[in-house]
């Protein structure tokens, strides 16, 4: 039969539990990696799945983001992804998953890491890293040392992706 705990014993147990919860709340298990590439804004990758904080202070512009997704020399996302909300544009590829409902499936931070450097999530992915300069084997000199998208363009695209919900 379980014995009743005395007051002080209970207090000690509660204190231990509280300390444990505080550790969890602090994200004792969260691994934060700081990344700073030459010429790019620094950012933090959390647990190799997310960049929770925006790259810029200025909020993203969803309308501009939609344009960047379509334009071939910028995002060119439709080459690989179907997005029903952009049905008026031709040539939606099916190499990557459909993004029509992406806002219901991923957090903003997860989207940001996918755009900045999807190789962190999947080293074998064929999706381009849009905000990197290291590790890119570009042929054209004019592209060397420049990411495909600027930090603000990444935020614009994320603002657009956040509007993509199949159930509206
Ligand atoms: C060359 C093809 C290609 C291009 C271009 C491309 N992607 Fe991807 N993308 C993929 C593939 C393939 C995946 C599947 C996951 C993987 O490979 O790791 C993916 C995954 C994603 C995911 C995760 C979706 C999920 O449900 O898991 C998002 C979000 C995403 N891409 C957004 C974009 C956006 C936005 C652009 C344009 C800025 C873009 N992609 C351009 C190929 C591409």
Short mmCIF file of N, CA and C and ligand atoms in Angstrom, two decimals:
data_model
loop_
_atom_site.label_atom_id
_atom_site.label_comp_id
_atom_site.label_asym_id
_atom_site.label_seq_id
_atom_site.Cartn_x
_atom_site.Cartn_y
_atom_site.Cartn_z
N UNK A 1 0.83 -1.20 0.00
CA UNK A 1 0.00 0.00 0.00
C UNK A 1 0.87 1.25 0.00
N UNK A 2 0.54 2.20 -0.80
CA UNK A 2 1.34 3.42 -0.88
C UNK A 2 1.20 4.24 0.39
N UNK A 3 2.36 4.66 0.88
CA UNK A 3 2.32 5.47 2.10
C UNK A 3 2.05 6.91 1.72
N UNK A 4 1.37 7.58 2.59
CA UNK A 4 1.14 9.01 2.34
C UNK A 4 2.45 9.76 2.50
N UNK A 5 2.78 10.67 1.59
CA UNK A 5 4.01 11.43 1.72
C UNK A 5 3.81 12.58 2.69
N UNK A 6 4.89 12.87 3.40
CA UNK A 6 4.81 13.99 4.34
C UNK A 6 4.92 15.29 3.55
N UNK A 7 4.56 16.35 4.15
CA UNK A 7 4.61 17.66 3.49
C UNK A 7 5.94 17.95 2.84
N UNK A 8 7.06 17.91 3.57
CA UNK A 8 8.37 18.25 2.98
C UNK A 8 8.73 17.34 1.81
N UNK A 9 8.40 16.04 1.91
CA UNK A 9 8.73 15.11 0.80
C UNK A 9 7.99 15.54 -0.47
N UNK A 10 6.72 15.88 -0.27
CA UNK A 10 5.92 16.29 -1.43
C UNK A 10 6.50 17.56 -2.05
N UNK A 11 6.88 18.48 -1.20
CA UNK A 11 7.47 19.73 -1.69
C UNK A 11 8.71 19.45 -2.53
N UNK A 12 9.55 18.53 -2.02
CA UNK A 12 10.79 18.20 -2.73
C UNK A 12 10.48 17.61 -4.10
N UNK A 13 9.48 16.71 -4.14
CA UNK A 13 9.10 16.10 -5.41
C UNK A 13 8.60 17.16 -6.40
N UNK A 14 7.74 18.02 -5.88
CA UNK A 14 7.20 19.08 -6.74
C UNK A 14 8.32 19.96 -7.28
N UNK A 15 9.29 20.27 -6.42
CA UNK A 15 10.40 21.13 -6.83
C UNK A 15 11.19 20.46 -7.96
N UNK A 16 11.43 19.14 -7.81
CA UNK A 16 12.17 18.41 -8.84
C UNK A 16 11.41 18.45 -10.16
N UNK A 17 10.10 18.21 -10.09
CA UNK A 17 9.28 18.21 -11.29
C UNK A 17 9.32 19.59 -11.95
N UNK A 18 9.22 20.62 -11.14
CA UNK A 18 9.23 21.98 -11.68
C UNK A 18 10.56 22.27 -12.38
N UNK A 19 11.66 21.83 -11.76
CA UNK A 19 12.98 22.07 -12.37
C UNK A 19 13.07 21.37 -13.71
N UNK A 20 12.53 20.15 -13.77
CA UNK A 20 12.55 19.39 -15.02
C UNK A 20 11.76 20.10 -16.10
N UNK A 21 10.59 20.61 -15.71
CA UNK A 21 9.76 21.29 -16.69
C UNK A 21 10.42 22.58 -17.16
N UNK A 22 11.10 23.26 -16.25
CA UNK A 22 11.79 24.49 -16.62
C UNK A 22 12.86 24.19 -17.67
N UNK A 23 13.56 23.08 -17.46
CA UNK A 23 14.59 22.68 -18.43
C UNK A 23 13.97 22.44 -19.80
N UNK A 24 12.83 21.72 -19.81
CA UNK A 24 12.15 21.43 -21.07
C UNK A 24 11.71 22.73 -21.73
N UNK A 25 11.16 23.64 -20.91
CA UNK A 25 10.65 24.90 -21.45
C UNK A 25 11.78 25.70 -22.08
N UNK A 26 12.97 25.60 -21.48
CA UNK A 26 14.12 26.31 -22.03
C UNK A 26 14.58 25.69 -23.34
N UNK A 27 14.00 24.51 -23.64
CA UNK A 27 14.44 23.81 -24.83
C UNK A 27 15.80 23.20 -24.61
N UNK A 28 15.94 22.48 -23.48
CA UNK A 28 17.22 21.87 -23.14
C UNK A 28 17.72 20.98 -24.27
N UNK A 29 16.78 20.45 -25.06
CA UNK A 29 17.19 19.52 -26.11
C UNK A 29 17.33 20.22 -27.47
N UNK A 30 16.92 21.50 -27.56
CA UNK A 30 16.99 22.20 -28.84
C UNK A 30 18.44 22.51 -29.18
N UNK A 31 18.83 22.14 -30.38
CA UNK A 31 20.19 22.42 -30.81
C UNK A 31 20.15 23.63 -31.73
N UNK A 32 20.81 24.70 -31.32
CA UNK A 32 20.80 25.92 -32.11
C UNK A 32 22.15 26.10 -32.79
N UNK A 33 22.12 26.25 -34.09
CA UNK A 33 23.35 26.43 -34.85
C UNK A 33 23.34 27.80 -35.50
N UNK A 34 24.37 28.59 -35.22
CA UNK A 34 24.44 29.92 -35.86
C UNK A 34 25.17 29.78 -37.19
N UNK A 35 24.61 30.42 -38.20
CA UNK A 35 25.26 30.39 -39.52
C UNK A 35 25.55 31.82 -39.96
N UNK A 36 26.75 32.05 -40.40
CA UNK A 36 27.11 33.37 -40.93
C UNK A 36 27.99 33.17 -42.15
N UNK A 37 27.42 33.36 -43.31
CA UNK A 37 28.21 33.27 -44.53
C UNK A 37 28.61 34.68 -44.96
N UNK A 38 29.76 34.75 -45.59
CA UNK A 38 30.29 36.04 -46.03
C UNK A 38 29.26 36.78 -46.89
N UNK A 39 28.97 38.02 -46.49
CA UNK A 39 28.07 38.84 -47.29
C UNK A 39 26.59 38.57 -47.06
N UNK A 40 26.26 37.55 -46.25
CA UNK A 40 24.85 37.24 -46.01
C UNK A 40 24.48 37.56 -44.57
N UNK A 41 23.19 37.74 -44.33
CA UNK A 41 22.74 37.99 -42.96
C UNK A 41 22.86 36.71 -42.14
N UNK A 42 23.25 36.85 -40.86
CA UNK A 42 23.37 35.67 -40.01
C UNK A 42 21.99 35.13 -39.64
N UNK A 43 21.91 33.83 -39.37
CA UNK A 43 20.63 33.25 -38.93
C UNK A 43 20.91 32.04 -38.06
N UNK A 44 19.87 31.55 -37.41
CA UNK A 44 20.01 30.39 -36.51
C UNK A 44 19.13 29.24 -36.97
N UNK A 45 19.75 28.07 -37.10
CA UNK A 45 19.00 26.86 -37.43
C UNK A 45 18.72 26.11 -36.13
N UNK A 46 17.46 25.83 -35.86
CA UNK A 46 17.09 25.12 -34.64
C UNK A 46 16.74 23.67 -34.98
N UNK A 47 17.44 22.76 -34.30
CA UNK A 47 17.21 21.32 -34.43
C UNK A 47 17.28 20.81 -35.87
N UNK A 48 18.01 21.50 -36.71
CA UNK A 48 18.16 21.10 -38.11
C UNK A 48 16.85 21.00 -38.87
N UNK A 49 15.77 21.66 -38.35
CA UNK A 49 14.51 21.64 -39.11
C UNK A 49 13.94 23.02 -39.38
N UNK A 50 14.46 24.03 -38.69
CA UNK A 50 13.74 25.30 -38.74
C UNK A 50 14.68 26.51 -38.58
N UNK A 51 14.32 27.60 -39.25
CA UNK A 51 14.93 28.91 -38.96
C UNK A 51 13.77 29.78 -38.47
N UNK A 52 13.50 29.76 -37.17
CA UNK A 52 12.27 30.41 -36.68
C UNK A 52 12.24 31.91 -36.89
N UNK A 53 13.40 32.58 -36.82
CA UNK A 53 13.38 34.04 -36.89
C UNK A 53 13.57 34.54 -38.31
N UNK A 54 12.79 35.57 -38.71
CA UNK A 54 12.95 36.15 -40.05
C UNK A 54 14.37 36.65 -40.29
N UNK A 55 14.78 36.68 -41.54
CA UNK A 55 16.13 37.15 -41.89
C UNK A 55 16.21 38.67 -41.87
N UNK A 56 15.05 39.33 -41.98
CA UNK A 56 15.03 40.80 -42.03
C UNK A 56 14.00 41.34 -41.04
N UNK A 57 14.11 42.62 -40.72
CA UNK A 57 13.14 43.26 -39.82
C UNK A 57 11.86 43.63 -40.56
N UNK A 58 12.00 43.89 -41.85
CA UNK A 58 10.84 44.30 -42.64
C UNK A 58 9.97 43.07 -42.95
N UNK A 59 8.68 43.11 -42.63
CA UNK A 59 7.83 41.95 -42.90
C UNK A 59 7.77 41.63 -44.39
N UNK A 60 7.62 40.35 -44.72
CA UNK A 60 7.55 39.94 -46.11
C UNK A 60 6.28 40.44 -46.79
N UNK A 61 6.36 40.61 -48.11
CA UNK A 61 5.24 41.09 -48.92
C UNK A 61 4.74 39.91 -49.76
N UNK A 62 3.56 39.38 -49.42
CA UNK A 62 3.06 38.16 -50.05
C UNK A 62 2.85 38.31 -51.56
N UNK A 63 2.44 39.50 -51.98
CA UNK A 63 2.18 39.72 -53.41
C UNK A 63 3.49 39.65 -54.20
N UNK A 64 4.49 40.32 -53.67
CA UNK A 64 5.83 40.27 -54.28
C UNK A 64 6.34 38.82 -54.24
N UNK A 65 6.06 38.14 -53.15
CA UNK A 65 6.48 36.74 -53.00
C UNK A 65 5.91 35.85 -54.09
N UNK A 66 4.64 36.06 -54.42
CA UNK A 66 4.00 35.27 -55.47
C UNK A 66 4.71 35.48 -56.80
N UNK A 67 5.10 36.74 -57.08
CA UNK A 67 5.81 37.03 -58.33
C UNK A 67 7.16 36.31 -58.36
N UNK A 68 7.86 36.36 -57.23
CA UNK A 68 9.19 35.73 -57.16
C UNK A 68 9.11 34.21 -57.35
N UNK A 69 8.01 33.63 -56.88
CA UNK A 69 7.81 32.19 -57.03
C UNK A 69 7.70 31.82 -58.51
N UNK A 70 7.05 32.71 -59.28
CA UNK A 70 6.79 32.42 -60.68
C UNK A 70 8.00 32.72 -61.58
N UNK A 71 8.68 33.83 -61.31
CA UNK A 71 9.74 34.29 -62.21
C UNK A 71 10.88 33.27 -62.30
N UNK A 72 11.25 32.92 -63.53
CA UNK A 72 12.22 31.85 -63.75
C UNK A 72 13.60 32.15 -63.19
N UNK A 73 14.02 33.42 -63.31
CA UNK A 73 15.38 33.74 -62.86
C UNK A 73 15.44 33.98 -61.36
N UNK A 74 14.30 33.92 -60.69
CA UNK A 74 14.26 34.09 -59.23
C UNK A 74 13.93 32.74 -58.59
N UNK A 75 12.66 32.60 -58.12
CA UNK A 75 12.31 31.34 -57.45
C UNK A 75 12.19 30.17 -58.42
N UNK A 76 11.46 30.43 -59.52
CA UNK A 76 11.18 29.36 -60.49
C UNK A 76 10.62 28.12 -59.80
N UNK A 77 9.86 28.32 -58.75
CA UNK A 77 9.36 27.21 -57.95
C UNK A 77 8.40 26.32 -58.73
N UNK A 78 7.67 26.93 -59.69
CA UNK A 78 6.67 26.15 -60.43
C UNK A 78 7.31 25.10 -61.34
N UNK A 79 8.62 25.24 -61.58
CA UNK A 79 9.31 24.23 -62.38
C UNK A 79 9.21 22.87 -61.67
N UNK A 80 9.13 22.89 -60.37
CA UNK A 80 9.13 21.64 -59.59
C UNK A 80 7.89 21.44 -58.72
N UNK A 81 7.15 22.51 -58.44
CA UNK A 81 6.02 22.41 -57.51
C UNK A 81 4.72 22.87 -58.14
N UNK A 82 3.66 22.15 -57.86
CA UNK A 82 2.32 22.59 -58.26
C UNK A 82 1.74 23.46 -57.15
N UNK A 83 1.19 24.63 -57.54
CA UNK A 83 0.53 25.53 -56.60
C UNK A 83 -0.80 25.94 -57.22
N UNK A 84 -1.89 25.36 -56.77
CA UNK A 84 -3.19 25.61 -57.41
C UNK A 84 -3.57 27.08 -57.41
N UNK A 85 -3.15 27.81 -56.38
CA UNK A 85 -3.50 29.24 -56.30
C UNK A 85 -2.83 30.04 -57.42
N UNK A 86 -1.84 29.46 -58.09
CA UNK A 86 -1.16 30.15 -59.20
C UNK A 86 -1.47 29.46 -60.54
N UNK A 87 -2.69 28.91 -60.62
CA UNK A 87 -3.08 28.12 -61.79
C UNK A 87 -3.03 28.88 -63.11
N UNK A 88 -3.07 30.22 -63.05
CA UNK A 88 -3.06 30.98 -64.32
C UNK A 88 -1.69 30.91 -65.00
N UNK A 89 -0.68 30.46 -64.26
CA UNK A 89 0.65 30.33 -64.87
C UNK A 89 0.87 28.89 -65.30
N UNK A 90 1.45 28.69 -66.51
CA UNK A 90 1.62 27.33 -67.02
C UNK A 90 2.82 26.60 -66.41
N UNK A 91 2.97 25.35 -66.78
CA UNK A 91 4.16 24.55 -66.45
C UNK A 91 4.38 24.32 -64.97
N UNK A 92 3.45 23.71 -64.31
CA UNK A 92 3.70 23.32 -62.92
C UNK A 92 4.34 21.94 -62.90
N UNK A 93 5.54 21.86 -62.35
CA UNK A 93 6.23 20.58 -62.30
C UNK A 93 5.73 19.72 -61.17
N UNK A 94 6.12 18.46 -61.20
CA UNK A 94 5.72 17.55 -60.13
C UNK A 94 6.92 16.83 -59.54
N UNK A 95 8.06 17.49 -59.62
CA UNK A 95 9.28 16.89 -59.04
C UNK A 95 9.24 16.99 -57.52
N UNK A 96 8.74 18.10 -57.02
CA UNK A 96 8.60 18.28 -55.58
C UNK A 96 7.14 18.17 -55.17
N UNK A 97 6.87 18.14 -53.86
CA UNK A 97 5.49 18.01 -53.40
C UNK A 97 4.65 19.25 -53.76
N UNK A 98 3.35 19.05 -53.95
CA UNK A 98 2.44 20.17 -54.21
C UNK A 98 2.44 21.10 -53.00
N UNK A 99 2.40 22.43 -53.26
CA UNK A 99 2.48 23.41 -52.17
C UNK A 99 1.14 24.11 -51.90
N UNK A 100 0.08 23.61 -52.53
CA UNK A 100 -1.24 24.23 -52.42
C UNK A 100 -1.72 24.38 -50.96
N UNK A 101 -1.29 23.44 -50.11
CA UNK A 101 -1.76 23.43 -48.71
C UNK A 101 -0.58 23.55 -47.73
N UNK A 102 0.52 24.10 -48.21
CA UNK A 102 1.76 24.05 -47.42
C UNK A 102 1.64 24.78 -46.07
N UNK A 103 0.81 25.84 -46.02
CA UNK A 103 0.68 26.60 -44.76
C UNK A 103 0.02 25.77 -43.67
N UNK A 104 -0.74 24.76 -44.06
CA UNK A 104 -1.34 23.88 -43.05
C UNK A 104 -0.40 22.76 -42.63
N UNK A 105 0.69 22.58 -43.38
CA UNK A 105 1.56 21.43 -43.13
C UNK A 105 2.91 21.78 -42.51
N UNK A 106 3.32 23.01 -42.66
CA UNK A 106 4.66 23.38 -42.18
C UNK A 106 4.61 24.68 -41.42
N UNK A 107 5.54 24.84 -40.49
CA UNK A 107 5.66 26.13 -39.80
C UNK A 107 6.45 27.08 -40.70
N UNK A 108 6.33 28.35 -40.37
CA UNK A 108 7.08 29.38 -41.10
C UNK A 108 8.59 29.10 -41.04
N UNK A 109 9.06 28.70 -39.87
CA UNK A 109 10.49 28.43 -39.69
C UNK A 109 10.96 27.26 -40.55
N UNK A 110 10.10 26.24 -40.68
CA UNK A 110 10.46 25.09 -41.53
C UNK A 110 10.53 25.51 -42.99
N UNK A 111 9.57 26.39 -43.40
CA UNK A 111 9.60 26.88 -44.78
C UNK A 111 10.90 27.67 -45.02
N UNK A 112 11.27 28.48 -44.02
CA UNK A 112 12.45 29.34 -44.19
C UNK A 112 13.70 28.50 -44.38
N UNK A 113 13.85 27.44 -43.60
CA UNK A 113 15.04 26.60 -43.76
C UNK A 113 15.03 25.92 -45.13
N UNK A 114 13.84 25.46 -45.60
CA UNK A 114 13.75 24.84 -46.93
C UNK A 114 14.27 25.77 -48.00
N UNK A 115 13.93 27.05 -47.88
CA UNK A 115 14.34 28.01 -48.90
C UNK A 115 15.82 28.37 -48.78
N UNK A 116 16.24 28.63 -47.55
CA UNK A 116 17.61 29.08 -47.31
C UNK A 116 18.59 27.97 -47.69
N UNK A 117 18.37 26.78 -47.17
CA UNK A 117 19.29 25.67 -47.43
C UNK A 117 18.62 24.32 -47.20
N UNK A 118 17.90 23.81 -48.21
CA UNK A 118 17.15 22.55 -48.02
C UNK A 118 18.05 21.34 -47.76
N UNK A 119 19.34 21.49 -48.04
CA UNK A 119 20.24 20.35 -47.83
C UNK A 119 20.41 20.01 -46.35
N UNK A 120 20.10 20.96 -45.47
CA UNK A 120 20.15 20.67 -44.04
C UNK A 120 19.11 19.61 -43.71
N UNK A 121 17.95 19.69 -44.37
CA UNK A 121 16.86 18.75 -44.12
C UNK A 121 17.10 17.45 -44.89
N UNK A 122 17.54 17.59 -46.14
CA UNK A 122 17.78 16.41 -46.97
C UNK A 122 19.01 16.65 -47.84
N UNK A 123 20.14 16.06 -47.44
CA UNK A 123 21.41 16.31 -48.15
C UNK A 123 21.33 15.94 -49.64
N UNK A 124 20.40 15.08 -50.02
CA UNK A 124 20.32 14.62 -51.40
C UNK A 124 19.30 15.39 -52.24
N UNK A 125 18.67 16.40 -51.64
CA UNK A 125 17.59 17.08 -52.38
C UNK A 125 18.11 17.76 -53.64
N UNK A 126 17.23 17.86 -54.62
CA UNK A 126 17.61 18.59 -55.84
C UNK A 126 17.09 20.02 -55.79
N UNK A 127 16.36 20.35 -54.71
CA UNK A 127 15.88 21.73 -54.58
C UNK A 127 17.07 22.65 -54.32
N UNK A 128 17.13 23.79 -55.04
CA UNK A 128 18.26 24.70 -54.85
C UNK A 128 18.26 25.35 -53.47
N UNK A 129 19.45 25.69 -52.98
CA UNK A 129 19.58 26.49 -51.77
C UNK A 129 19.53 27.95 -52.20
N UNK A 130 18.48 28.67 -51.80
CA UNK A 130 18.26 30.01 -52.34
C UNK A 130 19.02 31.11 -51.60
N UNK A 131 19.50 30.80 -50.38
CA UNK A 131 20.23 31.83 -49.63
C UNK A 131 21.55 31.27 -49.14
N UNK A 132 22.39 30.94 -50.08
CA UNK A 132 23.72 30.43 -49.77
C UNK A 132 24.69 30.97 -50.79
N UNK A 133 25.95 31.06 -50.38
CA UNK A 133 26.99 31.34 -51.38
C UNK A 133 28.03 30.23 -51.36
N UNK A 134 28.26 29.64 -50.19
CA UNK A 134 29.23 28.54 -50.11
C UNK A 134 28.61 27.28 -50.69
N UNK A 135 29.43 26.46 -51.27
CA UNK A 135 28.96 25.15 -51.74
C UNK A 135 28.14 25.21 -53.01
N UNK A 136 28.06 26.37 -53.63
CA UNK A 136 27.36 26.45 -54.90
C UNK A 136 28.38 26.40 -56.02
N UNK A 137 28.15 25.54 -56.98
CA UNK A 137 29.11 25.44 -58.07
C UNK A 137 28.52 26.12 -59.29
N UNK A 138 28.62 27.41 -59.28
CA UNK A 138 28.04 28.18 -60.37
C UNK A 138 29.08 28.41 -61.44
N UNK A 139 28.63 28.38 -62.67
CA UNK A 139 29.56 28.58 -63.76
C UNK A 139 29.75 30.08 -64.03
N UNK A 140 28.66 30.79 -64.03
CA UNK A 140 28.73 32.20 -64.42
C UNK A 140 29.35 33.07 -63.33
N UNK A 141 30.35 33.85 -63.73
CA UNK A 141 31.06 34.72 -62.79
C UNK A 141 30.13 35.70 -62.09
N UNK A 142 29.16 36.24 -62.85
CA UNK A 142 28.32 37.30 -62.27
C UNK A 142 27.48 36.78 -61.10
N UNK A 143 27.33 35.47 -60.97
CA UNK A 143 26.56 34.92 -59.86
C UNK A 143 27.42 34.55 -58.66
N UNK A 144 28.73 34.56 -58.85
CA UNK A 144 29.59 34.13 -57.75
C UNK A 144 29.48 35.06 -56.54
N UNK A 145 29.38 34.48 -55.36
CA UNK A 145 29.30 35.27 -54.13
C UNK A 145 27.94 35.88 -53.88
N UNK A 146 26.96 35.56 -54.74
CA UNK A 146 25.61 36.09 -54.54
C UNK A 146 24.63 34.95 -54.35
N UNK A 147 23.71 35.10 -53.38
CA UNK A 147 22.67 34.08 -53.28
C UNK A 147 21.65 34.24 -54.40
N UNK A 148 20.86 33.22 -54.69
CA UNK A 148 19.86 33.33 -55.76
C UNK A 148 18.81 34.38 -55.38
N UNK A 149 18.43 34.39 -54.10
CA UNK A 149 17.44 35.36 -53.61
C UNK A 149 18.05 36.17 -52.47
N UNK A 150 17.61 37.42 -52.35
CA UNK A 150 18.06 38.24 -51.22
C UNK A 150 17.28 37.84 -49.97
N UNK A 151 17.76 38.30 -48.82
CA UNK A 151 17.07 37.98 -47.55
C UNK A 151 15.62 38.48 -47.61
N UNK A 152 15.42 39.67 -48.18
CA UNK A 152 14.05 40.20 -48.25
C UNK A 152 13.19 39.39 -49.20
N UNK A 153 13.79 38.92 -50.29
CA UNK A 153 13.02 38.09 -51.23
C UNK A 153 12.60 36.77 -50.59
N UNK A 154 13.48 36.20 -49.76
CA UNK A 154 13.13 34.99 -49.01
C UNK A 154 11.91 35.27 -48.13
N UNK A 155 11.93 36.40 -47.42
CA UNK A 155 10.81 36.75 -46.54
C UNK A 155 9.53 37.01 -47.33
N UNK A 156 9.65 37.60 -48.52
CA UNK A 156 8.47 37.83 -49.36
C UNK A 156 7.86 36.48 -49.77
N UNK A 157 8.69 35.55 -50.16
CA UNK A 157 8.18 34.24 -50.58
C UNK A 157 7.53 33.52 -49.40
N UNK A 158 8.13 33.62 -48.22
CA UNK A 158 7.53 32.98 -47.04
C UNK A 158 6.16 33.59 -46.73
N UNK A 159 6.07 34.93 -46.86
CA UNK A 159 4.78 35.59 -46.63
C UNK A 159 3.73 35.03 -47.59
N UNK A 160 4.14 34.76 -48.83
CA UNK A 160 3.21 34.16 -49.80
C UNK A 160 2.88 32.71 -49.42
N UNK A 161 3.90 31.93 -49.10
CA UNK A 161 3.67 30.51 -48.75
C UNK A 161 2.70 30.39 -47.57
N UNK A 162 2.78 31.35 -46.65
CA UNK A 162 1.90 31.32 -45.47
C UNK A 162 0.43 31.51 -45.83
N UNK A 163 0.16 32.01 -47.04
CA UNK A 163 -1.24 32.17 -47.47
C UNK A 163 -1.78 30.90 -48.13
N UNK A 164 -0.91 29.92 -48.39
CA UNK A 164 -1.32 28.75 -49.17
C UNK A 164 -2.00 27.69 -48.29
N UNK A 165 -3.33 27.71 -48.31
CA UNK A 165 -4.14 26.73 -47.58
C UNK A 165 -5.21 26.20 -48.51
N UNK A 166 -5.30 24.89 -48.62
CA UNK A 166 -6.27 24.30 -49.53
C UNK A 166 -7.69 24.53 -49.03
N UNK A 167 -7.85 24.59 -47.71
CA UNK A 167 -9.17 24.75 -47.11
C UNK A 167 -9.38 26.20 -46.72
N UNK A 168 -9.93 26.99 -47.64
CA UNK A 168 -10.12 28.40 -47.31
C UNK A 168 -11.58 28.76 -47.34
C1 LIG B 1 14.58 21.67 -58.97
C2 LIG B 1 13.31 21.43 -58.33
C3 LIG B 1 12.86 22.36 -57.22
C4 LIG B 1 12.75 23.73 -57.24
C5 LIG B 1 13.14 24.69 -58.36
C6 LIG B 1 12.14 24.10 -55.99
N1 LIG B 1 11.90 22.99 -55.22
FE1 LIG B 1 11.00 22.95 -53.40
N2 LIG B 1 11.29 20.94 -53.29
C7 LIG B 1 11.80 20.16 -54.30
C8 LIG B 1 11.78 18.77 -53.88
C9 LIG B 1 12.25 17.57 -54.70
C10 LIG B 1 11.26 18.75 -52.57
C11 LIG B 1 11.00 17.50 -51.71
C12 LIG B 1 11.82 17.46 -50.49
C13 LIG B 1 13.28 17.19 -50.68
O1 LIG B 1 13.77 16.97 -51.80
O2 LIG B 1 13.98 17.23 -49.68
C14 LIG B 1 10.96 20.14 -52.23
C15 LIG B 1 10.39 20.55 -51.04
C16 LIG B 1 9.91 21.82 -50.78
C17 LIG B 1 9.17 22.20 -49.61
C18 LIG B 1 8.72 21.27 -48.49
C19 LIG B 1 7.37 20.78 -48.85
C20 LIG B 1 6.84 19.65 -48.04
O3 LIG B 1 5.61 19.46 -48.04
O4 LIG B 1 7.65 18.91 -47.45
C21 LIG B 1 8.85 23.53 -49.74
C22 LIG B 1 8.06 24.39 -48.78
C23 LIG B 1 9.42 23.96 -50.99
N3 LIG B 1 10.05 22.90 -51.61
C24 LIG B 1 9.29 25.25 -51.49
C25 LIG B 1 9.89 25.69 -52.66
C26 LIG B 1 9.82 27.05 -53.12
C27 LIG B 1 9.06 28.17 -52.44
C28 LIG B 1 10.59 27.11 -54.25
C29 LIG B 1 10.92 28.31 -55.07
C30 LIG B 1 11.55 29.41 -54.36
C31 LIG B 1 11.07 25.77 -54.52
N4 LIG B 1 10.62 24.94 -53.54
C32 LIG B 1 11.84 25.40 -55.63
C33 LIG B 1 12.26 20.59 -55.53
C34 LIG B 1 12.32 21.90 -55.94
#
